[in-house]
mmCIF file of C-alpha atoms in Angstrom:
data_model
loop_
_atom_site.group_PDB
_atom_site.id
_atom_site.type_symbol
_atom_site.label_atom_id
_atom_site.label_comp_id
_atom_site.label_asym_id
_atom_site.label_seq_id
_atom_site.Cartn_x
_atom_site.Cartn_y
_atom_site.Cartn_z
ATOM 1 C CA UNK A 1 29.421 135.538 150.955
ATOM 2 C CA UNK A 2 29.889 138.762 153.018
ATOM 3 C CA UNK A 3 27.653 141.644 152.454
ATOM 4 C CA UNK A 4 29.228 144.666 150.877
ATOM 5 C CA UNK A 5 27.540 148.026 152.053
ATOM 6 C CA UNK A 6 27.750 151.347 150.008
ATOM 7 C CA UNK A 7 29.032 154.070 152.289
ATOM 8 C CA UNK A 8 29.524 157.756 151.538
ATOM 9 C CA UNK A 9 33.058 158.798 149.942
ATOM 10 C CA UNK A 10 35.469 160.308 152.649
ATOM 11 C CA UNK A 11 34.772 163.704 151.576
ATOM 12 C CA UNK A 12 31.251 163.508 152.372
ATOM 13 C CA UNK A 13 31.679 162.432 155.913
ATOM 14 C CA UNK A 14 35.162 162.675 157.013
ATOM 15 C CA UNK A 15 34.234 161.612 160.638
ATOM 16 C CA UNK A 16 33.072 158.282 159.797
ATOM 17 C CA UNK A 17 35.958 156.069 158.661
ATOM 18 C CA UNK A 18 35.575 152.376 157.834
ATOM 19 C CA UNK A 19 36.326 149.892 160.593
ATOM 20 C CA UNK A 20 36.234 146.181 159.613
ATOM 21 C CA UNK A 21 34.515 143.850 162.020
ATOM 22 C CA UNK A 22 33.763 140.456 159.912
ATOM 23 C CA UNK A 23 35.649 138.153 157.489
ATOM 24 C CA UNK A 24 36.196 139.271 153.926
ATOM 25 C CA UNK A 25 35.456 137.215 151.054
ATOM 26 C CA UNK A 26 38.149 137.631 148.452
ATOM 27 C CA UNK A 27 35.581 137.349 145.697
ATOM 28 C CA UNK A 28 33.285 140.392 146.816
ATOM 29 C CA UNK A 29 33.489 143.100 144.518
ATOM 30 C CA UNK A 30 36.932 142.453 143.515
ATOM 31 C CA UNK A 31 38.600 143.450 146.709
ATOM 32 C CA UNK A 32 36.725 146.756 147.181
ATOM 33 C CA UNK A 33 35.275 145.863 150.365
ATOM 34 C CA UNK A 34 38.870 145.787 151.569
ATOM 35 C CA UNK A 35 40.360 149.002 150.535
ATOM 36 C CA UNK A 36 37.624 151.730 150.390
ATOM 37 C CA UNK A 37 37.982 152.087 146.962
ATOM 38 C CA UNK A 38 35.044 154.152 145.476
ATOM 39 C CA UNK A 39 33.552 154.586 148.877
ATOM 40 C CA UNK A 40 32.722 150.720 149.126
ATOM 41 C CA UNK A 41 33.496 148.894 152.355
ATOM 42 C CA UNK A 42 32.043 146.322 154.513
ATOM 43 C CA UNK A 43 30.259 147.037 157.757
ATOM 44 C CA UNK A 44 31.178 150.796 158.051
ATOM 45 C CA UNK A 45 30.806 151.660 161.860
ATOM 46 C CA UNK A 46 31.870 155.133 163.456
ATOM 47 C CA UNK A 47 34.996 154.772 165.492
ATOM 48 C CA UNK A 48 33.171 156.206 168.565
ATOM 49 C CA UNK A 49 31.500 152.574 168.778
ATOM 50 C CA UNK A 50 34.920 150.795 169.365
ATOM 51 C CA UNK A 51 35.496 151.859 172.970
ATOM 52 C CA UNK A 52 36.844 148.586 174.192
ATOM 53 C CA UNK A 53 39.059 147.254 171.615
ATOM 54 C CA UNK A 54 42.757 146.665 172.563
ATOM 55 C CA UNK A 55 43.948 146.341 168.738
ATOM 56 C CA UNK A 56 42.863 149.132 166.587
ATOM 57 C CA UNK A 57 45.052 149.665 163.442
ATOM 58 C CA UNK A 58 45.695 152.079 160.876
ATOM 59 C CA UNK A 59 48.401 151.828 157.924
ATOM 60 C CA UNK A 60 50.559 154.641 156.577
ATOM 61 C CA UNK A 61 53.292 154.663 154.078
ATOM 62 C CA UNK A 62 52.669 151.099 152.376
ATOM 63 C CA UNK A 63 51.814 151.234 148.420
ATOM 64 C CA UNK A 64 51.976 147.718 148.327
ATOM 65 C CA UNK A 65 48.676 146.405 147.760
ATOM 66 C CA UNK A 66 49.316 142.893 148.292
ATOM 67 C CA UNK A 67 50.969 143.672 151.567
ATOM 68 C CA UNK A 68 47.878 145.805 152.824
ATOM 69 C CA UNK A 69 45.786 142.680 151.920
ATOM 70 C CA UNK A 70 47.915 140.424 154.039
ATOM 71 C CA UNK A 71 47.946 143.044 156.840
ATOM 72 C CA UNK A 72 44.178 143.559 156.635
ATOM 73 C CA UNK A 73 43.473 139.896 156.666
ATOM 74 C CA UNK A 74 45.768 139.120 159.639
ATOM 75 C CA UNK A 75 44.116 141.852 161.663
ATOM 76 C CA UNK A 76 40.586 140.331 160.992
ATOM 77 C CA UNK A 77 41.932 136.879 161.835
ATOM 78 C CA UNK A 78 43.292 138.030 165.064
ATOM 79 C CA UNK A 79 39.825 140.152 165.960
ATOM 80 C CA UNK A 80 41.547 143.379 165.647
ATOM 81 C CA UNK A 81 40.294 146.266 163.816
ATOM 82 C CA UNK A 82 41.172 148.531 161.061
ATOM 83 C CA UNK A 83 40.506 152.134 160.517
ATOM 84 C CA UNK A 84 40.901 152.968 156.963
ATOM 85 C CA UNK A 85 41.451 156.629 155.658
ATOM 86 C CA UNK A 86 43.874 159.075 155.020
ATOM 87 C CA UNK A 87 43.519 161.147 158.449
ATOM 88 C CA UNK A 88 44.740 159.804 161.826
ATOM 89 C CA UNK A 89 41.891 158.712 164.428
ATOM 90 C CA UNK A 90 42.001 158.996 168.099
ATOM 91 C CA UNK A 91 40.778 155.394 168.286
ATOM 92 C CA UNK A 92 44.020 154.118 166.891
ATOM 93 C CA UNK A 93 46.296 152.067 169.098
ATOM 94 C CA UNK A 94 48.734 150.663 166.610
ATOM 95 C CA UNK A 95 49.975 152.315 163.692
ATOM 96 C CA UNK A 96 51.641 150.168 160.989
ATOM 97 C CA UNK A 97 54.878 151.343 159.018
ATOM 98 C CA UNK A 98 57.649 150.094 157.359
ATOM 99 C CA UNK A 99 59.885 153.040 158.513
ATOM 100 C CA UNK A 100 59.750 156.413 160.170
ATOM 101 C CA UNK A 101 57.781 158.778 158.006
ATOM 102 C CA UNK A 102 56.908 162.481 157.897
ATOM 103 C CA UNK A 103 53.134 161.826 157.302
ATOM 104 C CA UNK A 104 50.309 163.029 159.487
ATOM 105 C CA UNK A 105 49.268 159.700 160.415
ATOM 106 C CA UNK A 106 52.788 158.521 161.702
ATOM 107 C CA UNK A 107 53.546 162.155 163.402
ATOM 108 C CA UNK A 108 50.140 161.968 165.246
ATOM 109 C CA UNK A 109 50.379 158.448 166.496
ATOM 110 C CA UNK A 110 53.916 159.208 167.665
ATOM 111 C CA UNK A 111 52.783 162.473 169.397
ATOM 112 C CA UNK A 112 49.827 160.524 171.229
ATOM 113 C CA UNK A 113 52.028 157.663 172.398
ATOM 114 C CA UNK A 114 50.532 154.930 170.166
ATOM 115 C CA UNK A 115 52.478 151.492 169.204
ATOM 116 C CA UNK A 116 54.292 152.352 165.966
ATOM 117 C CA UNK A 117 54.984 148.774 164.518
ATOM 118 C CA UNK A 118 56.233 147.121 161.259
ATOM 119 C CA UNK A 119 54.196 144.921 159.250
ATOM 120 C CA UNK A 120 56.100 142.077 160.525
ATOM 121 C CA UNK A 121 54.260 142.314 163.890
ATOM 122 C CA UNK A 122 50.788 141.505 162.247
ATOM 123 C CA UNK A 123 52.617 138.400 160.002
ATOM 124 C CA UNK A 124 54.469 137.073 163.180
ATOM 125 C CA UNK A 125 51.242 137.287 165.410
ATOM 126 C CA UNK A 126 49.175 135.720 162.843
ATOM 127 C CA UNK A 127 51.626 132.724 162.534
ATOM 128 C CA UNK A 128 51.538 132.621 166.375
ATOM 129 C CA UNK A 129 47.459 132.741 166.435
ATOM 130 C CA UNK A 130 47.418 135.369 168.985
ATOM 131 C CA UNK A 131 48.918 139.126 169.348
ATOM 132 C CA UNK A 132 52.388 139.023 170.304
ATOM 133 C CA UNK A 133 54.169 141.775 172.355
ATOM 134 C CA UNK A 134 54.811 144.680 170.410
ATOM 135 C CA UNK A 135 58.288 145.717 171.736
ATOM 136 C CA UNK A 136 60.350 143.861 169.334
ATOM 137 C CA UNK A 137 58.425 145.114 166.186
ATOM 138 C CA UNK A 138 58.361 148.839 167.398
ATOM 139 C CA UNK A 139 59.744 151.053 164.479
ATOM 140 C CA UNK A 140 63.167 152.544 165.432
ATOM 141 C CA UNK A 141 64.678 155.231 163.359
ATOM 142 C CA UNK A 142 67.745 155.574 165.293
ATOM 143 C CA UNK A 143 68.852 152.036 164.234
ATOM 144 C CA UNK A 144 71.936 150.806 165.760
ATOM 145 C CA UNK A 145 73.455 154.224 166.657
ATOM 146 C CA UNK A 146 75.390 153.297 169.688
ATOM 147 C CA UNK A 147 74.176 155.121 173.156
ATOM 148 C CA UNK A 148 70.940 156.567 171.128
ATOM 149 C CA UNK A 149 67.519 155.787 172.421
ATOM 150 C CA UNK A 150 64.619 155.059 170.417
ATOM 151 C CA UNK A 151 62.603 158.417 170.736
ATOM 152 C CA UNK A 152 59.265 156.848 169.642
ATOM 153 C CA UNK A 153 59.534 154.152 172.533
ATOM 154 C CA UNK A 154 60.349 156.956 174.939
ATOM 155 C CA UNK A 155 57.490 159.256 173.961
ATOM 156 C CA UNK A 156 54.953 156.304 173.956
ATOM 157 C CA UNK A 157 56.143 155.279 177.607
ATOM 158 C CA UNK A 158 55.823 158.686 178.874
ATOM 159 C CA UNK A 159 52.213 158.869 177.408
ATOM 160 C CA UNK A 160 51.450 155.382 179.047
ATOM 161 C CA UNK A 161 52.823 156.422 182.395
ATOM 162 C CA UNK A 162 50.210 159.281 182.381
ATOM 163 C CA UNK A 163 53.186 161.854 182.947
ATOM 164 C CA UNK A 164 51.621 163.609 179.860
ATOM 165 C CA UNK A 165 48.518 163.175 177.552
ATOM 166 C CA UNK A 166 50.212 163.994 174.399
ATOM 167 C CA UNK A 167 53.254 165.945 172.759
ATOM 168 C CA UNK A 168 51.597 169.120 172.136
ATOM 169 C CA UNK A 169 49.285 169.228 175.221
ATOM 170 C CA UNK A 170 48.238 172.659 176.149
ATOM 171 C CA UNK A 171 49.833 174.449 173.066
ATOM 172 C CA UNK A 172 48.546 177.272 170.977
ATOM 173 C CA UNK A 173 50.105 177.394 167.301
ATOM 174 C CA UNK A 174 50.111 179.989 164.781
ATOM 175 C CA UNK A 175 50.769 178.909 161.382
ATOM 176 C CA UNK A 176 51.348 181.562 158.697
ATOM 177 C CA UNK A 177 49.990 180.366 155.396
ATOM 178 C CA UNK A 178 50.598 182.471 152.490
ATOM 179 C CA UNK A 179 48.295 180.623 150.032
ATOM 180 C CA UNK A 180 44.802 180.707 151.829
ATOM 181 C CA UNK A 181 43.359 177.893 149.209
ATOM 182 C CA UNK A 182 45.908 175.385 151.076
ATOM 183 C CA UNK A 183 44.535 176.411 154.573
ATOM 184 C CA UNK A 184 42.162 173.117 154.463
ATOM 185 C CA UNK A 185 45.424 171.076 154.708
ATOM 186 C CA UNK A 186 45.675 172.295 158.302
ATOM 187 C CA UNK A 187 42.248 172.377 159.743
ATOM 188 C CA UNK A 188 40.582 170.107 161.964
ATOM 189 C CA UNK A 189 37.223 170.001 163.667
ATOM 190 C CA UNK A 190 38.787 170.970 167.056
ATOM 191 C CA UNK A 191 40.812 173.812 165.980
ATOM 192 C CA UNK A 192 40.100 177.653 166.027
ATOM 193 C CA UNK A 193 40.854 179.269 162.850
ATOM 194 C CA UNK A 194 41.870 183.076 162.696
ATOM 195 C CA UNK A 195 42.568 184.986 159.639
ATOM 196 C CA UNK A 196 44.730 187.995 159.501
ATOM 197 C CA UNK A 197 43.523 190.042 156.527
#
């Protein structure tokens, strides 16, 4: 039986998301070790320690818990890593979504040129016994529109080629927020905040 370690809730240490390294036992505390419920996860490690991992996943927009469990199981079986939490993390290499979204994690992954793949990528890779090429599973929100190129793929290849490092490189942005109580939504550790009173 795998051990379960109690970790702080995400609001206590937002810089330490859960990363899964070892096999999960379905009987361990009623699936809590997989889903970060109530701050319980197995083998939580800072993302900064995953320097050489080629397959580091986050999931966004998938509410079906059975599908999430299957995805997490597949990621682990193929020696991938999973970063939990509601905030996009730089260590991510692959974002799993069912369709294009307006979520922070999805947009950040697009802007930084990460692979945006469907759940089928993990399922088919698991059947194959090894990670498959990502291209056939890359999300395409343009669909079958004649003559239209997939902007997600175009941006990812631009970042991969080294011509840019991210979508908003060098930008300075001003947000006018009428309700200052909602300003925490827009804060990140590397931003400078200026208030106009």
